[in-house]
XYZ file of C-alpha atoms in Angstrom:
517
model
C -41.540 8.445 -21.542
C -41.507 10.434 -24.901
C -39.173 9.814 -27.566
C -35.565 10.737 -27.715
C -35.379 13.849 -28.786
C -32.395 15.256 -31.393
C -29.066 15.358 -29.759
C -28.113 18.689 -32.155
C -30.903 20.700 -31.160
C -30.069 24.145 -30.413
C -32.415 24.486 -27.054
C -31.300 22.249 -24.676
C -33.616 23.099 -22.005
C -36.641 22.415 -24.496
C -34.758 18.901 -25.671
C -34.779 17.759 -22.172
C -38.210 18.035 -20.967
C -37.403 15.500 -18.179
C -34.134 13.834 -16.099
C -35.803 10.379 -18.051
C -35.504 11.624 -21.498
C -31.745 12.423 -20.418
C -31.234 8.918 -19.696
C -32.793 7.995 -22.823
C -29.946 10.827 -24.317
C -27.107 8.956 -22.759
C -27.787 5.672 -23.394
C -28.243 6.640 -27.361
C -25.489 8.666 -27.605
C -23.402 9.389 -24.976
C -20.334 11.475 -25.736
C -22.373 13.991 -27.626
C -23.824 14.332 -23.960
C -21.033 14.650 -22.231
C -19.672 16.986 -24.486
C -22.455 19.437 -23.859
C -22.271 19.475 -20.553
C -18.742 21.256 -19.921
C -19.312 24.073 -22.257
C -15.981 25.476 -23.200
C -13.959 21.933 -22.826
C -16.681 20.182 -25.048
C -15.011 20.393 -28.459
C -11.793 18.898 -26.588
C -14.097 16.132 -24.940
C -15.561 15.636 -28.571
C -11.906 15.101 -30.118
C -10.926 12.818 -27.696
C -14.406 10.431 -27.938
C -13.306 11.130 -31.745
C -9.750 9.372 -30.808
C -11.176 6.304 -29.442
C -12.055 7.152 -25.331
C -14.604 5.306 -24.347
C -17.562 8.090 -23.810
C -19.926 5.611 -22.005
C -20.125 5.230 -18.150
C -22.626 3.786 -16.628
C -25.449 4.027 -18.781
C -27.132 1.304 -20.496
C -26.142 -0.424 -23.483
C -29.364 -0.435 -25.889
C -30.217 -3.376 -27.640
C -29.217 -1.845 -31.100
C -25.722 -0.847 -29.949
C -24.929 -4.457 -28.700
C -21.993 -6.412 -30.678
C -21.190 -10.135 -30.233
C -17.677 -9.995 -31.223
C -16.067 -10.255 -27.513
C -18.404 -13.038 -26.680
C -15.601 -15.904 -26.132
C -13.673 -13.128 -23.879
C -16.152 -14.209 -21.426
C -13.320 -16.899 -20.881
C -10.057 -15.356 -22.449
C -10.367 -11.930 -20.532
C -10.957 -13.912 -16.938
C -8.108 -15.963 -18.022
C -5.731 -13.041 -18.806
C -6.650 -11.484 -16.017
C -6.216 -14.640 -13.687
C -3.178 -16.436 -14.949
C -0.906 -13.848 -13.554
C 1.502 -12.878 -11.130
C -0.767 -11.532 -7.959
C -2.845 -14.943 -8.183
C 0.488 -16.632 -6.917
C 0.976 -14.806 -3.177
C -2.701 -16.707 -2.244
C -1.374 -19.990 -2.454
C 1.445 -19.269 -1.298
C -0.844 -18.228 1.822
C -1.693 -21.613 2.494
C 1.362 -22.823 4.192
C 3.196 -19.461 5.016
C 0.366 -18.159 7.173
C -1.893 -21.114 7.550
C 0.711 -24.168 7.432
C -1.344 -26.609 5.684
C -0.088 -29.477 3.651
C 0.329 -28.953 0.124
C -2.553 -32.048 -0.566
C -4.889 -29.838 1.782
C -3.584 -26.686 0.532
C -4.698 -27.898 -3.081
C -8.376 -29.117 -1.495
C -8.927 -26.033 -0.172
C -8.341 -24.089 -3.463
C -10.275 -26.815 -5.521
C -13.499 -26.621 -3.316
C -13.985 -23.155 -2.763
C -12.341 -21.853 -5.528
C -15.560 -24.069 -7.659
C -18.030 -21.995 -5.120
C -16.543 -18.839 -5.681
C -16.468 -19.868 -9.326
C -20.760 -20.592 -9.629
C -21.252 -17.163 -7.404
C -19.391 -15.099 -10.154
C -20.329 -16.717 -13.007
C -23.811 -16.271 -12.350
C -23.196 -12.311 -11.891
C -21.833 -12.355 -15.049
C -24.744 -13.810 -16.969
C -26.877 -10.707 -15.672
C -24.653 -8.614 -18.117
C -25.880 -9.396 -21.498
C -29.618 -9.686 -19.983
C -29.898 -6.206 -18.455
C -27.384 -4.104 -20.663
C -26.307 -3.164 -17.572
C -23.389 -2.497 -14.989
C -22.728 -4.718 -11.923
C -23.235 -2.016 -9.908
C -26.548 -0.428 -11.348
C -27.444 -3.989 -11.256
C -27.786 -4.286 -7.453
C -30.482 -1.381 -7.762
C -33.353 -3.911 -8.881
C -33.017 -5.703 -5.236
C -31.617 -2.816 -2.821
C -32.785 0.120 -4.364
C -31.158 3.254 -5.403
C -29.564 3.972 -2.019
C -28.546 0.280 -1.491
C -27.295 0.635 -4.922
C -24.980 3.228 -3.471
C -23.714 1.643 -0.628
C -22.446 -1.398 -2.355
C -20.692 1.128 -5.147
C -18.547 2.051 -1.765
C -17.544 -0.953 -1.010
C -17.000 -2.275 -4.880
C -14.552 1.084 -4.596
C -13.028 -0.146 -1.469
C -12.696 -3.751 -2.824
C -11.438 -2.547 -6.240
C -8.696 -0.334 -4.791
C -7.823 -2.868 -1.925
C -7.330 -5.356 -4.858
C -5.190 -2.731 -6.820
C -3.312 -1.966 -4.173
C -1.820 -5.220 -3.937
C -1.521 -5.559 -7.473
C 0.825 -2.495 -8.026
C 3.351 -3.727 -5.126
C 3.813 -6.792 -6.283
C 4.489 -6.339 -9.456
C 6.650 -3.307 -7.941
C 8.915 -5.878 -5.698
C 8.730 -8.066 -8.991
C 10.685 -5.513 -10.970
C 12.995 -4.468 -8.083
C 14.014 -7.924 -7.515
C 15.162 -8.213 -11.339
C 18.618 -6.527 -10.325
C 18.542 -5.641 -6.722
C 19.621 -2.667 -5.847
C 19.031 -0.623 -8.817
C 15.251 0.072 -9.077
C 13.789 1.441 -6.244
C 10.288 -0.403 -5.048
C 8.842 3.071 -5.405
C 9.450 3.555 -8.751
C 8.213 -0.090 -9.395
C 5.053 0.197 -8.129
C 4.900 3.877 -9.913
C 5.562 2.089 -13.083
C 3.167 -0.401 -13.041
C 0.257 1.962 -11.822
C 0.911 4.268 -15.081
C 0.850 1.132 -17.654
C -2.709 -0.136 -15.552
C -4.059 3.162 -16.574
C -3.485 3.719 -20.390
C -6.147 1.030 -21.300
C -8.292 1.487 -18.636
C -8.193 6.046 -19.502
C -9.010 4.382 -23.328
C -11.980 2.018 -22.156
C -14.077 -1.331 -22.921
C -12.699 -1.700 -26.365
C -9.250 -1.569 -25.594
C -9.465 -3.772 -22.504
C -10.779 -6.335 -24.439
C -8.382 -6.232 -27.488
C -5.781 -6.428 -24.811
C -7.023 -9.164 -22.772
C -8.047 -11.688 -25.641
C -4.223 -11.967 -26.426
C -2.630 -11.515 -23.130
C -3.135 -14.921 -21.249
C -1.165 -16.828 -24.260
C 2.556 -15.677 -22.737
C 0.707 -15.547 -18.984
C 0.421 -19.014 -19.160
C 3.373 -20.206 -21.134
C 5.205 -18.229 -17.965
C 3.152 -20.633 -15.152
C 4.315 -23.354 -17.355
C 7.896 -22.055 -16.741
C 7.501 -21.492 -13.347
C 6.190 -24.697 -12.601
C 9.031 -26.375 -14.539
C 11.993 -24.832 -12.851
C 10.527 -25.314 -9.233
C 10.062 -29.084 -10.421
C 13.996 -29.160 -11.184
C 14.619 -27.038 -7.750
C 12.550 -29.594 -6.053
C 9.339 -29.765 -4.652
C 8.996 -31.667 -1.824
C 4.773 -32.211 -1.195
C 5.454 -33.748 2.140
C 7.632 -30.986 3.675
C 4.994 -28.594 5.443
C 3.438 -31.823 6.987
C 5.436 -31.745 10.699
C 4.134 -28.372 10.612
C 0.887 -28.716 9.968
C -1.999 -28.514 12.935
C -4.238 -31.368 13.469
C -8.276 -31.532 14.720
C -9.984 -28.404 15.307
C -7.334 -26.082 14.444
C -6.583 -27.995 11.314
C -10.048 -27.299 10.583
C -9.890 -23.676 11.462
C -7.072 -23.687 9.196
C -8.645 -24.671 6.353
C -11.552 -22.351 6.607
C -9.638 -19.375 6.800
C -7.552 -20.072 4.048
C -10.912 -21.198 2.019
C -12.564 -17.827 2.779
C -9.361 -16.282 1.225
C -9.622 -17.781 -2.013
C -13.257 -17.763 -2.070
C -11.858 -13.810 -1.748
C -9.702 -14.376 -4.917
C -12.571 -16.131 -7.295
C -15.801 -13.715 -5.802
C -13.918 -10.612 -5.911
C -14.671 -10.756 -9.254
C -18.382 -10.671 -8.972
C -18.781 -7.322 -8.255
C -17.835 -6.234 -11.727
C -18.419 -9.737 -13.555
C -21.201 -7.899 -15.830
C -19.006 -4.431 -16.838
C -17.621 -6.526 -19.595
C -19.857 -8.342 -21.397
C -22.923 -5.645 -20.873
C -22.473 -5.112 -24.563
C -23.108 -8.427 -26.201
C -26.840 -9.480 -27.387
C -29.702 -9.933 -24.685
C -30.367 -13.302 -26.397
C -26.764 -14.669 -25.580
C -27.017 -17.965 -24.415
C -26.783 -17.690 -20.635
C -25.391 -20.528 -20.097
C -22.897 -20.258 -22.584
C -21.851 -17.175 -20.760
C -21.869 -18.830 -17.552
C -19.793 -21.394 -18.610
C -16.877 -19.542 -20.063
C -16.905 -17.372 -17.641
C -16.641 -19.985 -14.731
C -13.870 -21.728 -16.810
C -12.121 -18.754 -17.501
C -11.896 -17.870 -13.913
C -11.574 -21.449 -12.394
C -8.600 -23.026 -14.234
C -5.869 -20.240 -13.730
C -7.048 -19.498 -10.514
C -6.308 -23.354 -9.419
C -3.606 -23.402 -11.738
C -1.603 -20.551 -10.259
C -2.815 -20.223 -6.766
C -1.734 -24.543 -6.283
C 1.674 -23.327 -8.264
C 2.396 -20.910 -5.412
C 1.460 -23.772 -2.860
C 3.984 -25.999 -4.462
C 6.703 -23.204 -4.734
C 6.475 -23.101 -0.933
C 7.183 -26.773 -1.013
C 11.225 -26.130 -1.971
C 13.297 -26.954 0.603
C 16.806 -25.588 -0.705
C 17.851 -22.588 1.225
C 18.368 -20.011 -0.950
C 15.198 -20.613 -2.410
C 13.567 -20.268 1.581
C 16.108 -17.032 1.992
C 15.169 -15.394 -1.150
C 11.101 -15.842 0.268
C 12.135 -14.724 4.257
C 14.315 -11.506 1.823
C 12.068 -10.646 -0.454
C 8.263 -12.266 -0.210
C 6.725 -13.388 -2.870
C 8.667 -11.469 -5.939
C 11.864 -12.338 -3.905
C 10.914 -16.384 -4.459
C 9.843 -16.043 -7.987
C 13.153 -14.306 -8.672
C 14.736 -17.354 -7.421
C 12.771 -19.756 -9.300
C 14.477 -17.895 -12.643
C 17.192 -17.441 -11.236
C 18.922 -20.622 -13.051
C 17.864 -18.789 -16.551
C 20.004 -15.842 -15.809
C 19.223 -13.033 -18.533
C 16.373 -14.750 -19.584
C 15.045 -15.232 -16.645
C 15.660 -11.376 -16.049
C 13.301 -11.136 -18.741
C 10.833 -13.415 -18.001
C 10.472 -11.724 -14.317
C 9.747 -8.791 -16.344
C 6.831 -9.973 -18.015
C 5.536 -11.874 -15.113
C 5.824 -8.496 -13.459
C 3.960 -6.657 -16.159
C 1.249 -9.072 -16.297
C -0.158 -7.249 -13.212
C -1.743 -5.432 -15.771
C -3.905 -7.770 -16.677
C -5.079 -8.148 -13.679
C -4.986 -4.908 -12.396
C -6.888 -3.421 -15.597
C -10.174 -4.629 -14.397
C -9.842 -3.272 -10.799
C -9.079 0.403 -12.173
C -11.858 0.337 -14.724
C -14.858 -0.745 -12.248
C -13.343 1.677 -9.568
C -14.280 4.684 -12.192
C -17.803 2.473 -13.030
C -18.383 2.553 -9.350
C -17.759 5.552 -8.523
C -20.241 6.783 -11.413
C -22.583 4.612 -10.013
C -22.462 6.388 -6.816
C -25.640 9.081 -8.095
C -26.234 11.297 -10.640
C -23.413 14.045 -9.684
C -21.079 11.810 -10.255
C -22.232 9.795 -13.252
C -22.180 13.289 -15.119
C -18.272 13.633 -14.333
C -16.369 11.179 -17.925
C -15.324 7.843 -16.744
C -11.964 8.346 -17.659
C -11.786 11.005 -15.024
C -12.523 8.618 -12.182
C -10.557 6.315 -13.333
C -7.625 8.489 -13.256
C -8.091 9.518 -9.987
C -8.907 5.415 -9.134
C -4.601 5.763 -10.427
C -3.630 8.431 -8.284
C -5.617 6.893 -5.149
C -4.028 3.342 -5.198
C -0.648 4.389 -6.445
C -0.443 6.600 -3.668
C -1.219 3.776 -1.116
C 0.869 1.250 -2.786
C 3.750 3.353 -2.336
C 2.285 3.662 1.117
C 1.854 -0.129 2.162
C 4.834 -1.563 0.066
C 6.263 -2.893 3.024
C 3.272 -4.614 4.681
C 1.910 -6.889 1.300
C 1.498 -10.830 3.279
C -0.172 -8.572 6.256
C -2.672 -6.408 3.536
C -3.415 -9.482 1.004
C -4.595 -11.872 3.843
C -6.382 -9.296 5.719
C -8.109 -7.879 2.673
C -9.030 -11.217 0.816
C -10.706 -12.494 3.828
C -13.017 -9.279 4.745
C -13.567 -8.638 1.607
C -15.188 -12.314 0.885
C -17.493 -11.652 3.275
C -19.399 -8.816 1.919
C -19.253 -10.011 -2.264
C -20.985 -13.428 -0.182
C -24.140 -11.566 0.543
C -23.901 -9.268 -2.218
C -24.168 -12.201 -4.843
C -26.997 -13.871 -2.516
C -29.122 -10.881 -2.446
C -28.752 -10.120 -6.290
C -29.342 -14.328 -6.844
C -32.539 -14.393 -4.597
C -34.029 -11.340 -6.310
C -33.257 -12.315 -9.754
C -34.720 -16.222 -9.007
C -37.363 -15.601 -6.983
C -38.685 -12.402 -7.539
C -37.394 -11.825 -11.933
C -38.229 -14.752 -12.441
C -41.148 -14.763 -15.528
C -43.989 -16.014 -13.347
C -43.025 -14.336 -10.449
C -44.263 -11.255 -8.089
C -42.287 -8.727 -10.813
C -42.372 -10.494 -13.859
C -39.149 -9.262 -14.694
C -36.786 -6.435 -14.995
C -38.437 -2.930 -16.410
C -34.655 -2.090 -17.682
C -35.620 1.784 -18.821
C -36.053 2.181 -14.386
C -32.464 1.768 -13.644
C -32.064 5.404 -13.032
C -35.525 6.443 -11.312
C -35.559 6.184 -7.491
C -39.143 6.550 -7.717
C -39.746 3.111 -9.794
C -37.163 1.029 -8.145
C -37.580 -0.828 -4.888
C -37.292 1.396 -1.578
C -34.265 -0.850 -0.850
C -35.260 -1.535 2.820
C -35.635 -5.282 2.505
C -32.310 -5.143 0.627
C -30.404 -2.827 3.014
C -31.838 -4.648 5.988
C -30.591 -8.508 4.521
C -27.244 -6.688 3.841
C -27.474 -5.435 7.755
C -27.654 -9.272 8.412
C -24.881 -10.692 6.471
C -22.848 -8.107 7.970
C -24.112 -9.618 11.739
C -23.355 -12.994 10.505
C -19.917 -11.860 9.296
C -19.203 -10.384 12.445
C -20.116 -13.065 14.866
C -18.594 -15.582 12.054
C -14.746 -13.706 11.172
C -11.487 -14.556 12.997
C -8.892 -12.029 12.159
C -5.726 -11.215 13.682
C -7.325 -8.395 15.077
C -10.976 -9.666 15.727
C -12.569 -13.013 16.538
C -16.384 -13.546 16.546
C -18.047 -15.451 19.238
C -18.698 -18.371 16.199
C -15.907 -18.218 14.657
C -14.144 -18.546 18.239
C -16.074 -21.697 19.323
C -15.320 -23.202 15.126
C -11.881 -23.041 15.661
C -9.119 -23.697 18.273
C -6.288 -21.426 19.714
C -7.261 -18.538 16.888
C -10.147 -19.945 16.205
C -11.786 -20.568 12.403
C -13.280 -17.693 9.909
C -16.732 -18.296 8.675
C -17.473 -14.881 7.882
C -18.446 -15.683 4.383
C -20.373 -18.328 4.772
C -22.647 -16.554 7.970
C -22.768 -13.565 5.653
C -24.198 -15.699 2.935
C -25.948 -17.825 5.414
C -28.193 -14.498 7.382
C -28.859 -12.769 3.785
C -30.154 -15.587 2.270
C -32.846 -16.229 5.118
C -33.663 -12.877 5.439
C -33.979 -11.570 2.103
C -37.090 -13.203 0.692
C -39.548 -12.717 3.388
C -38.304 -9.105 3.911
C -38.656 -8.367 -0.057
C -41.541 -10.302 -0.285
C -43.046 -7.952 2.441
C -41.527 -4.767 1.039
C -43.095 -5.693 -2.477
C -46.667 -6.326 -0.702
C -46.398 -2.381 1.064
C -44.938 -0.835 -1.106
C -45.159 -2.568 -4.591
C -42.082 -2.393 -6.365
């Protein structure tokens, strides 16, 4: 590859003798770039990189442009972004939809929350290592095309999650006075202060997530507090609990849900930390980033288990009125105008949560091909906006129905997503292994990354084993039938997992063997 050649000079088409050395351009340097690609609106473009926008998409980070300052956000973002008010609604899941206990609700969200947990964390040590985006990532085991069909379903699963996001913290704010803000404009409201930091970029996210999880929390505290002096009554869900297979079945549904809630998260683990030094410990990052994500998570989703727990009836009224927002409304209720205001921030901290969802959406997207990765960042993002406001305001009556539904499918394709990325980065990155390594400067030539077969065809798999494995209201695979009783018992993650894992390595191994790379 020859040398970067001078961003200034005056014939482009001489500068850019190949598509590589315009990689090599936007990795060094990318809103000049951008800027001299739209002609007349460049000088605009060049002002607003000026301003602060965030210019870089989905190129990689050099090693000379890294900065260790965010380093300990591998824990403070994923708490800021998990100690929130759309973590709630899951465990509230638990005995609304699946009647557990609350001793096997809280199980259930220890165990597979600490799975979900390892499986993200791990993505997220890839960051610093490769320079790289999640989703460029996945091209060093399933190829550039494979690369492209997980982007759509990272944009699915980012939108899906934003989607909820905006209508709960939309119900949140109309349940502050009923009657006087319309859901509509809640949700509208919400969606517009998700995408001011996401339209500025990685900078700004950060700065706003290192700070953001200190009143987040003190709020759970709150919460937990004032259901404590409503009442919580652990054993009250346990006449309505199932017993023996279906109990079973029970539990595994609900566990594939929040193994949803932590692995969701895996799909863009390494968009945020992609600038900090290759030689960051990775198990420092591993560990702050499993921490960050694994004590809110518990911490909130068991809080919405126990809330479910009060037995007084305007606190069951206000849930059968107005779902989750309706119950939390309750829960301050005894604070009066404070509480008002409390239910205000509780609503805005949606976005927290929600700023991570919008940012990937416009890094996915991006990462879809070259057309697209020429189009800002900040473009896609804004449409990411448009897209999920739109079907919040679409959905805002359906939330239990979309959460359960979503969290569940969408475990079961991050499952063999993170297994095909783990396999290829242990068995085949590995120093002594077939590749030796990543050759980072390929991330962008088809031609030197894998053809993606054995990738595609392992992802082919999981999605068999998730099949035969699910149980949804509106599906039930032949295992997941016989697992369970009456409905029967999802195991769609852990099939998905299960087929890609034993298919992968003798399928890459044979693809690297043909084809060599």
């Amino acid at each position: 590859m020859s040398a970067p050649p001078d961003y200034y000079t005056e014939d482009k088409e001489k500068a850019l003798d190949s598509v590589e050395d315009e990689v090599v351009y936007a990795e060094a340097a990318p809103d000049r770039v951008i800027a001299s690609r739209f002609g007349v609106l460049g000088p605009l473009l060049s002002r607003l990189f000026a301003s602060g926008v965030e210019a870089r998409g989905v190129e990689r980070v050099p090693e000379n442009q890294r900065e260790s300052k965010n380093a300990l956000n591998n824990l403070l973002m994923w708490w800021s972004v998990n100690a929130v008010l759309t973590t709630i609604p899951v465990g509230v899941l638990a005995q609304s939809v699946f009647t557990l206990s609350f001793g096997n609700a809280v199980a259930t969200i220890i165990c597979f929350g600490a799975l979900g947990g390892i499986a993200t964390a791990f993505i997220a040590t890839l960051g610093p290592i490769t320079g790289l985006r999640t989703m460029i990532i996945t091209r060093f085991s399933s190829g550039y095309f494979g690369g492209t069909i997980y982007s759509v379903l990272n944009i699915l699963t980012q939108l899906g999650f934003s989607t909820t996001a905006v209508i709960l913290g939309g119900q949140t704010l109309a349940n502050i006075n009923p009657g006087t803000l319309p859901l509509v404009v809640g949700i509208i409201i919400i969606g517009v202060c998700c995408l001011i930091p996401c339209f500025i970029g990685y900078d700004m996210i950060h700065i706003y997530e290192r700070y953001a999880w200190i009143v987040t929390s003190v709020i759970m505290l709150f919460l937990w507090g004032l259901g404590g002096k409503a009442g919580y009554d652990i054993n009250t869900q346990k006449p309505l609990e199932d017993t023996g297979r279906a109990l079973s079945a029970d539990i595994l549904s609900f566990g594939g849900i929040v193994f949803g809630s932590f692995s969701g998260w895996a799909p863009v683990a390494a968009d945020y930390n992609c600038r900090l030094p290759a030689d960051t410990p990775r198990v420092r990052v591993f560990l702050l980033t499993f921490f960050g994500l694994f004590i809110p998570i518990c911490f909130v989703e068991i809080l919405g288990a126990a809330l479910m727990t009060i037995t007084d009836p305007a606190y069951i009224a206000a849930f059968e009125g107005g779902s989750t927002g309706g119950l939390i409304a309750q829960v301050l209720s005894p604070w009066g105008h404070f509480g008002q205001f409390v239910l205000v921030l509780l609503a805005l901290s949606v976005i927290g949560n929600n700023i991570p969802n919008t940012y990937s959406t416009g890094l996915s997207i991006q990462a879809l091909g070259r057309p697209f990765a020429i189009i800002p960042r900040f473009f896609w993002v804004f449409l990411a906006f448009v897209v999920y406001t739109v079907a919040g305001v679409a959905g805002r009556e359906h939330f239990s129905a979309i959460l359960s539904n979503f969290l569940s499918i969408l475990s079961y394709w991050t499952a063999f997503f993170i297994v095909i990325v783990a396999e290829e980065h242990f068995i085949f990155r590995r120093k002594n292994g077939p590749l030796g390594g990543y050759n980072l400067d390929d991330y962008d030539t088809p031609s030197k990354l894998p053809s993606g077969i054995a990738g595609i065809l392992a992802m082919c798999f999981g999605i068999a084993g998730a099949v035969v494995g699910m149980s949804e209201v509106w599906y039930t695979g032949p295992l997941g039938k016989m697992a369970g009783a009456a409905y029967g018992a999802d195991l769609g993650f852990e099939l998905a997992a299960a087929f890609s894992a034993v298919t992968y390595p003798p399928l890459r191994a044979l693809e690297i063997k043909l084809i060599g790379r």
